[in-house]
Amino acid sequence: MIELAAVRRDLAPTGVLRASINLGNPVLAQGTPDAPGGATVDIAREIGQRLGVPVEFVCFDAARKSFEALTSGRADICFLAVEPAREAEVAFTAPYAVIEAVYAVPVDSPIVSLDDVDRPGVRVGVKQGSAYDLFLSRTLRHAEIVRGEEGVEAFRAHGLEVAAGIRQPVRDFAAAEAGVRVIDEAFMQIRQAVGTTRDRLPQTVRFLRDLVEELKGSGFVAEALRRSGRLDATVAPAA
């Protein structure tokens, strides 16, 4: 049996649960640093309620900054994609949601499929430190990765062959930008999970993992996504 008092002391030693929120992922977090919203915020509040502590939101505009806040001790939990490069320092739950990443290319590009991307001479714009940056950095063998504040901005600023990003924002970019089309097939499934540092007690990590499974199974996560108007994410299957 998990002792909540011990988990509370371990996970929120200051008496406040500090949640690192990535506002750079509009699928799962929206609003402003002063008034954040979205599925990640709802889950953080539920964790705080279960522990009986208030929640403080520490907001950032990029996943890498959210990750750094956790690992530097400025946050107690984070909401990030599960990636091997992060797992050395972060103990993740199973995913609570899955979102897709896709490519955009110029309309006249010879690139028509995923296989066409990983070739010499192809440059791919990514958001630095994002899940798809980490994924493409370990999977692409021939294409060059060009990092920026946003993948689509690097694509536009440098005249790149490909932009990579989360499906809906990439679709929005292509709809607003003349001469750009989206390759519909996803190049990765981004598995979003709750994380904390690896020095936590085993029962603390178990508490988070069990709670995420409960929130998926009860419909809490699905309702949080629906309430925020995000139909571009799906609830992850049970672990």
XYZ file of C-alpha atoms in Angstrom:
239
model
C 0.000 0.000 0.000
C 1.263 3.466 -0.937
C 1.585 5.862 2.003
C 0.409 9.255 0.688
C 2.117 11.184 3.480
C 5.491 9.759 2.444
C 4.790 10.496 -1.227
C 3.772 14.047 -0.336
C 6.994 14.652 1.580
C 9.048 13.153 -1.249
C 7.324 14.724 -4.255
C 6.423 18.113 -2.783
C 8.998 18.742 -0.029
C 8.285 22.490 -0.036
C 4.604 21.872 0.645
C 3.742 22.954 -2.893
C 3.765 20.724 -5.980
C 5.743 22.588 -8.639
C 4.629 21.461 -12.102
C 6.722 22.262 -15.154
C 4.373 23.083 -18.052
C 5.439 23.302 -21.692
C 3.250 25.953 -23.305
C 5.205 25.352 -26.504
C 3.076 22.234 -27.045
C -0.367 23.745 -27.807
C -2.006 20.327 -27.961
C -1.545 19.673 -24.253
C -1.085 23.126 -22.713
C -2.648 26.441 -23.604
C -3.001 29.893 -22.127
C -0.375 32.071 -20.495
C 2.191 31.526 -17.721
C -0.148 33.408 -15.375
C -3.211 31.412 -16.433
C -2.231 28.111 -18.034
C -4.787 25.536 -19.100
C -5.064 22.257 -20.925
C -4.689 18.568 -20.170
C -1.299 18.858 -18.462
C -2.595 21.538 -16.123
C -5.670 19.448 -15.292
C -3.536 16.387 -14.510
C -1.154 18.434 -12.352
C -4.075 19.820 -10.368
C -5.447 16.320 -9.856
C -2.063 15.102 -8.574
C -1.965 18.013 -6.140
C -5.507 17.302 -4.991
C -4.728 13.644 -4.349
C -1.710 14.663 -2.266
C -3.517 17.495 -0.519
C -1.063 20.203 -1.608
C -1.419 23.344 -3.741
C 0.057 23.340 -7.244
C 2.405 25.976 -8.638
C 2.823 26.103 -12.425
C 6.283 26.842 -13.788
C 5.705 27.525 -17.479
C 8.049 27.464 -20.453
C 7.841 27.786 -24.226
C 9.881 24.690 -25.084
C 10.235 21.100 -23.905
C 13.967 21.442 -23.318
C 13.332 24.274 -20.832
C 10.670 22.247 -19.059
C 13.099 19.324 -18.841
C 15.851 21.576 -17.466
C 13.502 22.958 -14.821
C 12.856 19.452 -13.522
C 16.449 18.250 -13.585
C 17.776 21.462 -11.999
C 15.341 21.223 -9.086
C 13.034 24.101 -10.068
C 10.101 21.738 -10.588
C 8.857 18.527 -8.985
C 7.010 17.006 -11.957
C 7.037 17.517 -15.691
C 4.885 16.627 -18.693
C 7.112 15.502 -21.546
C 7.382 12.937 -24.299
C 9.105 9.713 -23.336
C 12.483 9.652 -25.071
C 15.668 7.650 -24.292
C 17.717 10.852 -24.025
C 15.494 11.974 -21.166
C 14.998 8.677 -19.375
C 18.502 8.740 -17.901
C 17.336 11.574 -15.628
C 13.551 11.268 -15.604
C 11.347 8.502 -14.217
C 8.312 8.482 -16.503
C 4.854 7.062 -16.111
C 3.318 5.204 -19.022
C 2.002 7.691 -21.616
C -1.330 9.358 -20.901
C -1.744 10.727 -24.437
C -0.314 10.229 -27.905
C 0.122 12.913 -30.541
C 1.564 12.690 -34.030
C 4.481 14.437 -35.695
C 4.517 15.083 -39.435
C 6.572 16.746 -42.135
C 5.785 19.734 -44.333
C 7.556 20.394 -47.645
C 7.308 22.884 -50.521
C 4.434 22.030 -52.870
C 6.808 21.308 -55.749
C 9.162 19.152 -53.653
C 10.023 15.675 -54.958
C 9.571 14.453 -51.378
C 6.253 12.613 -51.250
C 6.794 9.956 -48.568
C 8.662 9.415 -45.314
C 11.323 7.382 -47.089
C 12.166 10.361 -49.292
C 13.242 12.497 -46.323
C 16.311 10.633 -45.102
C 18.559 11.385 -48.058
C 21.737 13.408 -48.585
C 21.034 17.047 -49.311
C 17.752 17.115 -47.377
C 17.626 19.542 -44.458
C 14.937 19.137 -41.811
C 13.869 22.010 -39.555
C 13.011 21.042 -35.967
C 12.283 22.772 -32.687
C 15.432 22.456 -30.614
C 15.144 19.914 -27.812
C 11.683 18.738 -28.838
C 10.677 15.085 -28.818
C 10.902 14.970 -32.589
C 14.341 16.614 -32.508
C 15.538 13.834 -30.194
C 13.803 11.153 -32.264
C 15.103 12.358 -35.632
C 18.590 12.899 -34.201
C 18.824 9.183 -33.441
C 16.966 7.831 -36.480
C 17.923 9.927 -39.511
C 21.136 8.728 -41.132
C 21.573 10.992 -44.165
C 19.380 14.077 -43.827
C 20.689 17.099 -41.905
C 18.804 18.464 -38.894
C 18.546 22.248 -38.578
C 17.396 23.406 -35.138
C 15.492 26.558 -34.318
C 12.901 27.993 -31.959
C 10.297 26.297 -34.162
C 10.785 23.757 -36.942
C 8.551 25.675 -39.337
C 10.406 28.914 -38.617
C 13.765 27.282 -39.386
C 12.216 25.850 -42.562
C 11.046 29.287 -43.683
C 14.097 31.274 -42.571
C 16.658 28.973 -44.186
C 14.712 27.733 -47.189
C 14.904 24.127 -45.972
C 13.590 21.080 -47.772
C 11.491 19.821 -44.828
C 9.841 21.118 -41.653
C 9.006 18.758 -38.792
C 6.480 19.320 -36.039
C 3.302 18.333 -34.248
C 0.533 17.562 -36.723
C -2.001 20.300 -36.030
C 0.446 23.235 -35.794
C 2.161 21.996 -38.982
C -1.212 21.790 -40.724
C -2.029 25.307 -39.549
C 1.311 26.523 -40.887
C 0.743 24.897 -44.282
C -2.780 26.333 -44.493
C -1.470 29.844 -43.832
C 1.714 29.589 -45.915
C 1.354 29.550 -49.677
C 3.419 26.902 -51.406
C 3.615 24.401 -48.541
C 2.004 20.958 -48.245
C 1.920 18.354 -45.489
C 3.025 14.731 -45.832
C 0.042 13.152 -44.127
C 1.715 10.005 -42.773
C 3.100 10.558 -39.259
C 6.832 9.968 -38.884
C 6.482 9.343 -35.139
C 3.992 8.854 -32.336
C 4.861 11.237 -29.509
C 4.100 9.486 -26.204
C 3.331 12.115 -23.588
C 3.843 11.139 -19.950
C 4.246 12.507 -16.436
C 7.795 12.499 -15.137
C 9.799 13.201 -12.021
C 13.449 12.877 -11.097
C 14.956 9.420 -10.667
C 15.969 10.066 -7.068
C 12.356 9.840 -5.882
C 11.194 6.980 -3.670
C 9.929 3.916 -5.550
C 6.482 4.388 -4.024
C 6.381 7.976 -5.324
C 6.982 6.813 -8.881
C 4.434 4.026 -8.370
C 1.885 6.570 -7.136
C 2.305 8.641 -10.304
C 2.179 5.596 -12.557
C -0.927 4.196 -10.880
C -2.661 7.561 -10.960
C -2.014 8.053 -14.672
C -3.525 4.645 -15.386
C -6.547 5.546 -13.264
C -7.008 8.882 -15.056
C -6.834 7.203 -18.449
C -9.264 4.469 -17.487
C -11.797 6.772 -15.823
C -12.111 9.097 -18.812
C -10.388 12.000 -16.994
C -7.728 12.422 -19.688
C -10.234 12.143 -22.537
C -12.432 14.771 -20.896
C -9.450 17.094 -20.312
C -8.552 16.881 -23.993
C -12.165 17.436 -25.046
C -12.584 20.386 -22.679
C -9.529 22.109 -24.132
C -10.780 21.516 -27.655
C -7.886 19.261 -28.623
C -9.040 16.402 -30.781
C -5.550 16.039 -32.283
C -4.406 13.891 -29.350
C -5.651 10.482 -28.311
C -5.684 8.850 -24.917
C -2.828 6.359 -24.676
C -3.737 2.696 -24.222
C -3.501 1.108 -20.789
C 0.004 0.170 -19.732
